[in-house]
Coordinates of C-alpha atoms and ligand atoms in Angstrom, one line a residue:
M1107 CA 93.1 104.7 62.2
S1108 CA 91.7 103.3 65.3
L1109 CA 93.5 101.0 67.8
Q1110 CA 91.2 98.3 69.0
T1111 CA 91.1 96.0 72.2
D1112 CA 88.6 94.0 74.4
Y1113 CA 89.8 96.1 77.4
L1114 CA 91.4 99.9 77.7
V1115 CA 92.9 100.1 81.1
K1116 CA 93.6 103.5 82.6
G1117 CA 96.5 103.5 84.5
C1118 CA 99.2 100.9 85.0
G1119 CA 99.8 100.9 88.2
A1120 CA 99.4 98.0 90.7
T1121 CA 95.8 97.7 90.6
A1122 CA 95.7 97.6 86.9
M1123 CA 98.4 94.9 86.8
A1124 CA 96.9 92.6 89.4
F1125 CA 93.6 92.7 87.2
V1126 CA 95.4 92.5 83.6
D1127 CA 97.4 89.3 85.4
V1128 CA 94.3 87.5 86.4
M1129 CA 92.3 88.2 82.9
L1130 CA 95.3 86.8 81.0
Q1131 CA 95.4 83.6 82.7
E1132 CA 91.3 83.1 82.9
T1133 CA 90.5 84.8 79.6
D1134 CA 92.1 85.3 75.6
A1135 CA 91.2 88.6 75.7
R1136 CA 93.5 91.6 74.3
F1137 CA 94.6 94.8 76.8
I1138 CA 95.9 98.2 76.1
L1139 CA 97.3 100.0 79.1
V1140 CA 97.9 103.5 79.3
D1141 CA 99.9 105.6 81.9
R1142 CA 101.2 109.1 82.3
R1143 CA 104.2 107.6 83.8
A1144 CA 107.1 106.3 81.8
A1145 CA 107.3 102.8 83.5
P1146 CA 104.7 100.4 84.6
G1147 CA 104.2 100.2 88.7
G1148 CA 102.3 103.7 89.4
H1149 CA 103.7 105.8 92.0
W1150 CA 106.0 103.3 93.3
N1151 CA 108.6 104.7 90.4
D1152 CA 108.5 107.9 92.2
A1153 CA 109.0 106.4 95.8
Y1154 CA 111.1 107.5 98.2
P1155 CA 114.3 105.6 98.6
F1156 CA 113.9 104.1 102.1
V1157 CA 110.2 103.1 101.8
R1158 CA 109.2 99.3 102.2
L1159 CA 105.7 97.8 101.8
H1160 CA 104.1 97.8 105.2
Q1161 CA 102.9 94.2 104.1
P1162 CA 104.6 91.3 103.9
S1163 CA 105.9 90.8 100.1
A1164 CA 104.4 87.6 100.0
C1165 CA 100.9 88.7 99.4
Y1166 CA 101.1 92.1 97.6
G1167 CA 101.7 92.5 93.9
V1168 CA 99.9 90.0 91.1
A1169 CA 98.5 86.3 91.5
S1170 CA 100.7 84.9 89.1
R1171 CA 104.3 86.1 90.2
A1172 CA 106.1 85.7 93.9
L1173 CA 107.4 89.0 94.9
G1174 CA 110.5 88.2 97.1
H1175 CA 111.5 85.2 98.6
D1176 CA 109.3 84.5 101.5
R1177 CA 112.4 85.1 104.1
T1178 CA 112.3 86.3 107.5
D1179 CA 113.8 89.1 108.3
S1180 CA 116.8 88.6 111.0
T1181 CA 117.8 92.5 111.5
G1182 CA 116.1 95.8 111.7
F1183 CA 112.8 96.7 112.9
N1184 CA 110.7 94.1 111.3
Q1185 CA 113.2 91.4 112.5
G1186 CA 111.2 87.8 113.3
L1187 CA 108.6 88.8 110.6
L1188 CA 108.3 88.0 106.8
E1189 CA 110.3 90.5 104.4
L1190 CA 109.0 93.6 103.4
A1191 CA 110.1 94.4 99.8
S1192 CA 111.6 98.1 99.2
G1193 CA 110.0 100.4 96.4
L1194 CA 113.0 99.6 94.3
E1195 CA 111.8 95.8 94.4
V1196 CA 108.3 96.7 94.1
A1197 CA 109.2 99.0 90.9
D1198 CA 111.4 96.4 89.4
Y1199 CA 109.0 93.4 89.9
F1200 CA 106.6 95.5 88.1
H1201 CA 108.6 96.1 85.3
Q1202 CA 109.7 92.6 85.1
L1203 CA 106.0 91.2 84.9
M1204 CA 105.4 93.8 82.2
R1205 CA 108.3 92.9 80.0
D1206 CA 108.1 88.9 80.7
T1207 CA 104.8 88.3 81.1
F1208 CA 102.6 90.7 79.8
L1209 CA 104.3 91.7 76.7
A1210 CA 105.5 88.8 76.1
S1211 CA 102.2 87.1 76.0
G1212 CA 101.4 89.0 72.4
R1213 CA 98.2 90.4 73.9
V1214 CA 99.2 93.3 76.0
S1215 CA 100.4 96.9 74.7
F1216 CA 101.8 99.3 76.9
H1217 CA 101.5 103.2 76.2
P1218 CA 103.7 104.8 79.0
L1219 CA 104.1 108.4 78.8
S1220 CA 100.6 108.8 77.5
E1221 CA 97.2 109.6 78.7
L1222 CA 93.7 108.4 78.3
V1223 CA 91.3 110.9 77.0
G1224 CA 87.6 110.6 77.3
E1225 CA 85.4 110.0 80.4
P1226 CA 85.2 106.4 81.6
G1227 CA 82.2 105.0 80.7
S1228 CA 81.3 107.3 77.7
G1229 CA 82.5 105.0 75.3
T1230 CA 84.6 107.2 73.4
Y1231 CA 88.2 106.8 74.2
A1232 CA 91.5 107.9 72.7
I1233 CA 95.3 108.0 73.9
R1234 CA 97.2 111.0 73.3
S1235 CA 101.1 110.9 73.6
L1236 CA 102.3 113.3 76.5
L1237 CA 105.6 114.0 74.1
S1238 CA 104.3 114.5 70.5
G1239 CA 100.8 115.3 71.4
A1240 CA 99.1 112.8 68.7
T1241 CA 96.0 111.1 69.5
Q1242 CA 94.5 107.8 68.6
P1243 CA 91.1 106.9 68.8
V1244 CA 90.5 103.3 70.4
E1245 CA 87.8 101.0 69.8
V1246 CA 87.0 98.8 72.7
R1247 CA 85.2 96.0 72.5
R1248 CA 84.6 94.9 75.8
R1249 CA 85.3 97.3 78.7
L1250 CA 87.1 100.5 80.0
V1251 CA 88.9 99.8 83.0
D1252 CA 89.4 102.6 85.1
A1253 CA 92.4 101.7 87.4
T1254 CA 93.1 105.0 89.4
M1255 CA 90.4 104.8 92.0
T1256 CA 92.9 104.7 95.0
H1257 CA 93.8 108.1 93.7
T1258 CA 97.3 107.6 95.2
S1259 CA 99.0 110.7 96.6
I1260 CA 102.5 111.0 97.2
P1261 CA 105.1 114.0 98.6
L1262 CA 107.3 114.0 95.5
T1263 CA 104.2 114.9 93.3
H1264 CA 101.1 116.4 95.2
T1265 CA 100.7 120.2 95.8
R1266 CA 101.5 121.6 99.1
K1267 CA 99.1 122.8 101.1
F1268 CA 101.4 125.4 103.2
T1269 CA 103.6 128.2 101.9
V1270 CA 107.4 128.4 102.2
A1271 CA 109.4 131.4 102.4
D1272 CA 112.2 132.2 100.1
G1273 CA 115.6 130.3 101.9
V1274 CA 113.6 127.8 103.6
S1275 CA 114.6 124.0 102.6
C1276 CA 111.9 121.6 102.6
V1277 CA 112.0 118.4 100.8
P1278 CA 109.9 115.4 99.8
P1279 CA 111.1 112.4 102.0
N1280 CA 112.8 111.3 98.1
D1281 CA 115.6 113.9 98.7
L1282 CA 116.5 113.0 102.4
T1283 CA 118.9 110.4 101.8
R1284 CA 120.9 113.0 99.3
L1285 CA 120.1 116.1 101.7
A1286 CA 120.3 115.0 105.4
P1287 CA 124.0 115.4 106.1
G1288 CA 124.8 118.5 107.3
W1289 CA 121.6 119.8 109.0
K1290 CA 121.4 120.7 112.5
R1291 CA 117.7 120.3 112.9
Y1292 CA 115.0 118.3 111.1
T1293 CA 111.1 118.6 111.1
V1294 CA 109.2 116.1 109.7
M1295 CA 105.6 117.2 109.0
G1296 CA 103.0 114.5 108.7
A1297 CA 101.3 111.5 110.9
G1298 CA 101.0 109.0 108.3
K1299 CA 103.3 106.2 107.2
T1300 CA 105.6 108.6 105.1
A1301 CA 106.4 110.6 108.4
I1302 CA 107.0 107.6 110.6
D1303 CA 109.7 106.3 107.8
S1304 CA 111.1 109.4 107.6
V1305 CA 111.7 109.4 111.6
S1306 CA 112.5 105.7 111.6
W1307 CA 115.3 106.7 108.9
L1308 CA 116.5 109.6 110.5
L1309 CA 117.1 107.9 113.9
A1310 CA 118.2 104.7 112.2
H1311 CA 121.1 106.7 110.5
G1312 CA 122.4 108.7 113.9
A1313 CA 120.2 111.6 113.5
P1314 CA 119.9 112.6 117.5
P1315 CA 116.3 112.5 119.0
D1316 CA 116.4 116.1 120.2
S1317 CA 117.5 117.1 116.4
I1318 CA 114.3 115.9 115.1
T1319 CA 110.7 117.9 115.7
W1320 CA 107.8 116.0 114.5
V1321 CA 104.8 118.0 113.7
L1322 CA 101.9 115.8 114.3
P1323 CA 98.4 117.3 113.0
R1324 CA 96.5 114.2 114.6
D1325 CA 97.7 111.2 116.1
P1326 CA 97.1 107.8 114.6
W1327 CA 96.3 105.0 116.0
L1328 CA 99.1 102.2 114.6
S1329 CA 98.6 98.4 113.2
N1330 CA 101.1 95.9 114.7
R1331 CA 102.5 94.3 111.9
A1332 CA 103.5 91.0 113.9
Q1333 CA 99.4 90.1 113.9
M1334 CA 99.4 90.7 110.0
Q1335 CA 101.7 87.8 108.9
P1336 CA 100.3 84.7 106.9
G1337 CA 101.4 81.5 107.5
L1338 CA 100.9 78.6 110.1
D1339 CA 103.6 79.8 112.0
H1340 CA 102.2 83.1 112.8
F1341 CA 98.7 81.5 113.2
D1342 CA 98.3 82.4 116.8
Q1343 CA 99.3 86.1 116.4
S1344 CA 97.4 86.7 113.0
I1345 CA 94.4 84.6 112.9
G1346 CA 93.9 84.7 116.8
G1347 CA 94.3 88.1 116.4
I1348 CA 91.5 88.7 114.3
A1349 CA 89.3 86.5 116.3
R1350 CA 90.0 88.5 118.9
Q1351 CA 89.4 91.9 117.1
Y1352 CA 85.8 90.2 116.1
E1353 CA 85.0 89.4 119.6
I1354 CA 85.8 93.1 120.5
F1355 CA 83.8 94.4 117.5
A1356 CA 81.1 92.1 119.0
T1357 CA 81.2 93.2 122.4
A1358 CA 82.4 96.7 122.5
G1359 CA 79.9 99.2 124.4
S1360 CA 81.4 102.3 122.7
V1361 CA 84.2 103.3 120.0
R1362 CA 86.5 104.2 122.7
E1363 CA 85.9 101.2 125.0
L1364 CA 86.7 99.3 121.3
C1365 CA 90.0 101.5 120.6
L1366 CA 91.0 100.7 124.2
Q1367 CA 90.5 96.7 123.9
M1368 CA 92.2 96.8 120.4
E1369 CA 95.2 98.4 122.2
A1370 CA 95.0 95.9 124.9
A1371 CA 95.2 93.2 122.5
G1372 CA 98.0 93.9 120.9
R1373 CA 96.3 94.9 118.1
W1374 CA 96.5 98.7 118.0
M1375 CA 99.3 100.8 119.6
R1376 CA 99.6 104.6 119.9
L1377 CA 102.8 106.9 119.8
D1378 CA 102.0 108.6 123.1
P1379 CA 100.0 106.6 125.8
D1380 CA 99.0 109.9 127.3
V1381 CA 97.6 111.2 123.7
W1382 CA 94.3 109.7 122.3
P1383 CA 94.4 109.2 118.5
T1384 CA 91.6 110.5 116.4
M1385 CA 93.0 109.2 112.8
Y1386 CA 93.4 105.4 111.4
H1387 CA 95.0 105.3 108.2
A1388 CA 96.0 101.5 108.9
A1389 CA 99.8 102.6 109.1
T1390 CA 101.5 99.3 110.1
V1391 CA 104.4 99.5 112.7
T1392 CA 106.4 97.0 114.7
R1393 CA 106.8 97.3 118.7
L1394 CA 110.6 97.9 118.1
E1395 CA 110.0 100.7 115.5
L1396 CA 107.5 102.2 118.0
E1397 CA 109.8 102.0 120.4
Q1398 CA 112.1 104.2 118.3
L1399 CA 109.5 106.8 117.3
R1400 CA 108.7 107.4 121.2
R1401 CA 112.5 108.7 121.4
I1402 CA 111.3 111.8 120.1
G1403 CA 110.3 114.2 122.6
N1404 CA 109.6 117.2 120.6
K1405 CA 106.3 116.4 118.8
V1406 CA 104.3 119.7 117.8
R1407 CA 100.5 119.1 118.1
L1408 CA 98.9 122.6 116.8
G1409 CA 97.1 121.5 113.5
R1410 CA 98.5 120.9 110.1
V1411 CA 101.3 123.3 108.9
Q1412 CA 100.2 126.8 107.1
H1413 CA 103.4 128.4 106.5
I1414 CA 107.4 128.3 107.7
D1415 CA 109.8 130.9 107.5
M1416 CA 113.4 131.1 108.5
H1417 CA 112.6 131.5 112.4
R1418 CA 109.2 130.5 112.7
M1419 CA 106.3 127.9 111.5
R1420 CA 102.7 128.9 111.6
L1421 CA 100.1 126.1 112.3
E1422 CA 96.3 125.9 112.4
R1423 CA 96.4 126.4 116.3
G1424 CA 99.5 128.6 117.0
E1425 CA 103.4 129.1 116.2
V1426 CA 106.6 127.8 117.2
A1427 CA 110.1 129.1 117.0
C1428 CA 112.0 127.5 114.5
D1429 CA 116.4 127.3 114.0
P1430 CA 117.2 128.6 110.7
E1431 CA 119.4 125.5 110.1
T1432 CA 116.6 123.5 109.8
L1433 CA 115.6 120.7 106.8
Y1434 CA 111.9 120.1 106.5
V1435 CA 110.7 117.2 105.3
D1436 CA 107.3 117.5 103.8
C1437 CA 105.4 114.1 104.2
T1438 CA 102.0 115.7 104.1
A1439 CA 100.4 114.0 100.9
R1440 CA 97.0 113.0 102.0
A1441 CA 96.6 108.9 101.6
L1442 CA 92.9 109.9 101.7
D1443 CA 91.4 111.5 98.7
H1444 CA 88.1 112.7 99.0
A1445 CA 87.1 111.9 95.6
A1446 CA 88.0 108.4 95.7
Q1447 CA 85.7 108.4 98.6
A1448 CA 83.0 109.8 96.4
A1449 CA 83.7 107.7 93.9
A1450 CA 83.2 104.6 96.5
G1451 CA 79.5 105.1 95.9
Q1452 CA 80.0 104.1 92.2
P1453 CA 79.6 100.3 91.4
V1454 CA 82.6 98.1 90.1
F1455 CA 80.8 96.8 87.2
E1456 CA 78.7 98.7 84.5
D1457 CA 78.0 99.0 80.9
G1458 CA 81.4 98.6 79.1
L1459 CA 83.3 100.0 82.4
I1460 CA 84.8 98.6 85.2
R1461 CA 86.2 100.4 88.4
L1462 CA 88.8 98.9 90.5
H1463 CA 87.9 99.9 93.9
M1464 CA 89.1 98.1 96.5
L1465 CA 86.7 95.1 97.9
R1466 CA 88.8 94.1 101.0
I1467 CA 90.2 97.0 103.2
Y1468 CA 93.7 98.2 102.5
Q1469 CA 94.1 95.3 100.0
P1470 CA 93.9 96.9 96.5
T1471 CA 95.7 94.2 94.3
F1472 CA 93.9 91.6 96.1
S1473 CA 91.1 93.3 95.3
A1474 CA 91.7 94.0 91.7
A1475 CA 92.7 90.6 90.9
L1476 CA 89.4 89.4 92.4
I1477 CA 87.7 91.7 90.3
G1478 CA 89.3 90.3 87.1
H1479 CA 88.3 86.7 88.6
L1480 CA 84.9 87.9 88.6
E1481 CA 84.9 89.4 84.8
A1482 CA 86.4 86.3 83.2
T1483 CA 84.2 83.6 85.2
M1484 CA 80.8 85.0 85.9
A1485 CA 77.9 85.2 83.5
D1486 CA 76.9 89.1 83.9
D1487 CA 76.9 92.2 85.9
A1488 CA 73.7 91.0 87.9
A1489 CA 75.6 88.3 89.4
R1490 CA 78.9 90.0 89.9
R1491 CA 77.4 93.2 91.8
P1492 CA 76.1 91.9 95.2
L1493 CA 80.0 90.4 95.7
C1494 CA 81.1 94.0 95.0
Q1495 CA 80.6 96.5 97.6
P1496 CA 83.2 99.1 97.4
T1497 CA 85.5 100.3 100.6
H1498 CA 87.9 103.1 100.8
M1499 CA 90.8 104.4 102.6
T1500 CA 90.0 105.3 106.3
D1501 CA 90.8 108.6 108.2
T1502 CA 89.1 108.0 111.5
V1503 CA 88.2 105.1 113.7
E1504 CA 84.9 105.7 112.3
D1505 CA 85.6 105.2 109.2
Y1506 CA 87.0 102.4 109.7
L1507 CA 84.5 101.0 111.4
Q1508 CA 81.9 101.6 108.5
V1509 CA 84.4 100.2 106.0
Q1510 CA 84.9 97.0 108.4
M1511 CA 81.1 96.4 108.0
V1512 CA 81.4 96.5 103.9
N1513 CA 84.5 94.1 103.9
M1514 CA 82.9 91.6 106.2
R1515 CA 79.5 91.6 103.9
N1516 CA 81.8 91.0 100.8
Q1517 CA 83.4 88.0 102.5
A1518 CA 80.4 86.5 103.6
A1519 CA 79.0 86.7 100.0
W1520 CA 82.3 85.5 98.6
N1521 CA 82.5 82.6 101.2
A1522 CA 79.0 81.4 100.0
L1523 CA 80.3 80.6 96.5
P1524 CA 82.2 77.7 97.1
E1525 CA 84.0 78.1 93.4
L1526 CA 85.0 81.9 94.4
R1527 CA 86.1 80.6 98.1
N1528 CA 88.4 78.1 96.7
W1529 CA 89.6 80.5 94.3
I1530 CA 90.4 83.3 96.9
R1531 CA 91.9 80.5 99.2
A1532 CA 94.3 79.6 96.3
C1533 CA 95.3 83.1 95.7
R1534 CA 98.8 84.3 96.8
L1535 CA 97.3 87.8 97.4
D1536 CA 95.0 86.6 100.3
M1537 CA 96.9 87.2 103.5
F1538 CA 95.1 84.8 105.5
G1539 CA 92.6 82.7 103.6
R1540 CA 95.6 80.5 102.8
T1541 CA 96.6 80.1 106.2
M1542 CA 93.4 78.9 107.5
A1543 CA 93.0 76.7 104.7
Q1544 CA 95.9 74.7 105.9
V1545 CA 94.4 73.7 109.6
T1546 CA 94.0 70.1 109.7
A1547 CA 91.1 68.6 111.1
D1548 CA 92.9 67.1 114.0
D1549 CA 94.6 70.4 115.2
A1550 CA 92.2 71.1 117.8
P1551 CA 93.5 74.3 119.2
R1552 CA 93.4 76.3 116.0
R1553 CA 90.1 74.7 115.2
E1554 CA 89.1 76.0 118.2
V1555 CA 90.6 79.8 117.3
L1556 CA 88.7 79.4 113.9
G1557 CA 85.5 78.7 115.6
R1558 CA 86.0 81.6 117.4
L1559 CA 86.4 83.5 114.6
M1560 CA 83.1 82.3 112.9
A1561 CA 81.0 82.6 116.0
A1562 CA 82.0 86.2 116.5
T1563 CA 81.2 87.4 113.1
G1564 CA 77.6 87.9 113.1
P1565 CA 77.7 89.6 116.6
A1566 CA 80.6 91.7 115.1
L1567 CA 78.5 93.0 112.2
Q1568 CA 75.5 94.0 114.7
N1569 CA 77.5 95.8 117.3
L1570 CA 79.2 97.7 114.5
Q1571 CA 75.9 98.6 113.2
R1572 CA 74.7 99.9 116.3
L1573 CA 78.0 102.0 117.3
T1574 CA 78.3 103.1 113.9
A1575 CA 74.3 104.2 114.1
G1576 CA 75.4 106.0 117.3
L1577 CA 77.8 107.9 115.9
A1578 CA 75.8 109.1 113.0
E1579 CA 73.8 110.6 115.7
G1580 CA 77.2 112.3 117.2
R1581 CA 76.8 110.8 120.6
E1582 CA 80.1 108.5 120.3
A1583 CA 81.9 111.1 118.3
A1584 CA 81.2 113.5 121.2
T1585 CA 82.8 110.6 124.0
A1586 CA 85.9 109.9 121.4
T1587 CA 86.6 113.5 121.4
A1588 CA 86.2 114.4 124.9
A1589 CA 89.1 111.5 125.9
Ligands
FAD2573 C1 104.4 104.8 100.5 C2 103.4 104.0 100.1 C3 103.5 102.4 100.6 C4 102.3 101.6 100.5 N1 102.2 100.4 101.0 C5 101.3 99.0 100.7 C6 101.5 98.2 101.0 O1 102.5 98.0 101.8 N2 100.4 97.3 100.8 C7 99.4 97.7 100.0 O2 98.3 96.8 99.7 N3 99.2 98.9 99.2 C8 100.3 99.8 99.7 N4 100.0 101.1 99.3 C9 99.0 101.6 98.8 C10 99.4 101.7 97.3 O3 98.7 103.1 96.9 C11 98.7 100.4 96.7 O4 99.4 99.3 97.0 C12 98.9 100.6 95.1 O5 100.2 100.7 94.7 C13 97.9 101.5 94.2 O6 98.1 101.4 93.0 P1 97.1 102.0 92.0 O7 97.4 101.3 90.7 O8 95.9 102.1 92.4 O9 97.8 103.5 92.0 P2 98.8 104.3 91.4 O10 100.3 103.5 91.6 O11 98.7 105.8 91.6 O12 98.5 104.2 89.7 C14 97.7 104.7 88.8 C15 98.2 105.2 87.4 O13 97.3 105.9 86.8 C16 98.0 106.8 86.0 N5 96.8 108.0 85.5 C17 95.9 108.6 86.0 N6 95.3 109.2 85.5 C18 95.6 108.7 84.1 C19 95.2 109.4 82.9 N7 94.4 110.0 82.8 N8 95.7 108.7 81.7 C20 96.7 107.7 81.9 N9 97.5 107.3 83.2 C21 96.5 108.1 84.0 C22 99.0 107.5 87.0 O14 99.8 108.1 86.5 C23 99.1 106.4 87.9 O15 100.3 105.8 87.4 C24 101.2 102.2 99.7 C25 101.1 103.3 98.9 C26 102.2 104.0 99.5 C27 102.0 105.6 98.8

């Protein structure tokens, strides 16, 4: 016998739950969520023990339920800034949401340890249990929702692209807390946020800086978390920072100049003042954390690791000798999935199908909630599509500039619709709209900042078009590489 539902959701991670949460509030539809994992919350169930959100808890999760308590941290790397939920807190948040809101509504059923069978958009779907192998067909009255568009890859479950000789201990960061004691040396591989977290964790727990080797295939530009805080208390840094960023976008003569000005404005930072970063994955750190990271002198910049044996590590551009008493920490899962980038060309809304793309850069849960609101409130896909140009995770500054333009165009389209603009400003997942809406008419200094931001938006878009067109011809790429 077939199961029946209005919406069948492939995946039950953060994006699926942010979408269903809004749809539960704004429609009377019924939902079936299916996930290969044993619990709701997606990759957060397999996160390493010391992971924290990169962004304040205040604007992560789903629209209807607060995450955290809007506290300001008084200790640690994040002191003075809004709290960052731990991975355990995030997973627990999603577990509670499923139990107390979704299942309690009587309109949601969840199939864990199961996979969706059937190509999204095909119209023929079934759920197969990963334990029994039993398959149940599903009749979908409205749409299949593909909530796997971020293609999140994590070290615990990814397939390594390098080999390790017998006897070498190479572990995902999930095992670091348990296995770290007793090693003479640690080698952390990767340049993204997971590697940064692993290096920071080792230092914070007493590993001497010279016991740590950091393999950096490329250097990353890092975002300054102090400039990514919602609320009027942080207005000057955060909204003022965006205004400054748009002014930089509007006037920079080259991509290199843009990067340098972002650095001078305190929005971007780098690990080493003498090394030009070529990667931008939007990893976020504080100045205190950066100071710690800079204590690591032993950085290997010879490309990606290819093979590790007891006495040496082979990389793309050379070899380094290694101490046999080294624990290797694999942080090389690629945040950016090329399949995801290719899929970004596919529309969010199609007949019988919704793809939960990111509509605002690096804000997957806000984006999924917004797509839910558009599905719930708009008449047809022709009206929805102009509001939904997909963005994707970025790999380089050039990628970042490209998706910034999409971001700005989406925001302009949303702002033009008063109902939508108001919904966004009231949504807890919107990092800055609510803060801007709190500025009163007589608050002249903050009004001046908002005026600067608005004045710079059009010229920023125009100049980014010019800069990225130059890149397409390879001119700017050559400049950046030479630097
Ligand atoms: C360490 C780390 C920190 C992060 N910090 C932040 C942050 O601070 N802020 C932020 O906005 N984002 C952050 N992110 C990005 C994060 O990936 C997103 O916020 C979000 O959790 C992604 O959710 P998702 O639902 O798209 O993907 P996932 O969590 O990957 O969920 C997708 C689910 O789909 C399931 N699935 C796939 N195929 C099938 C199938 N055929 N049948 C059934 N199920 C299937 C998978 O099992 C998976 O559980 C972070 C990511 C990582 C790795």
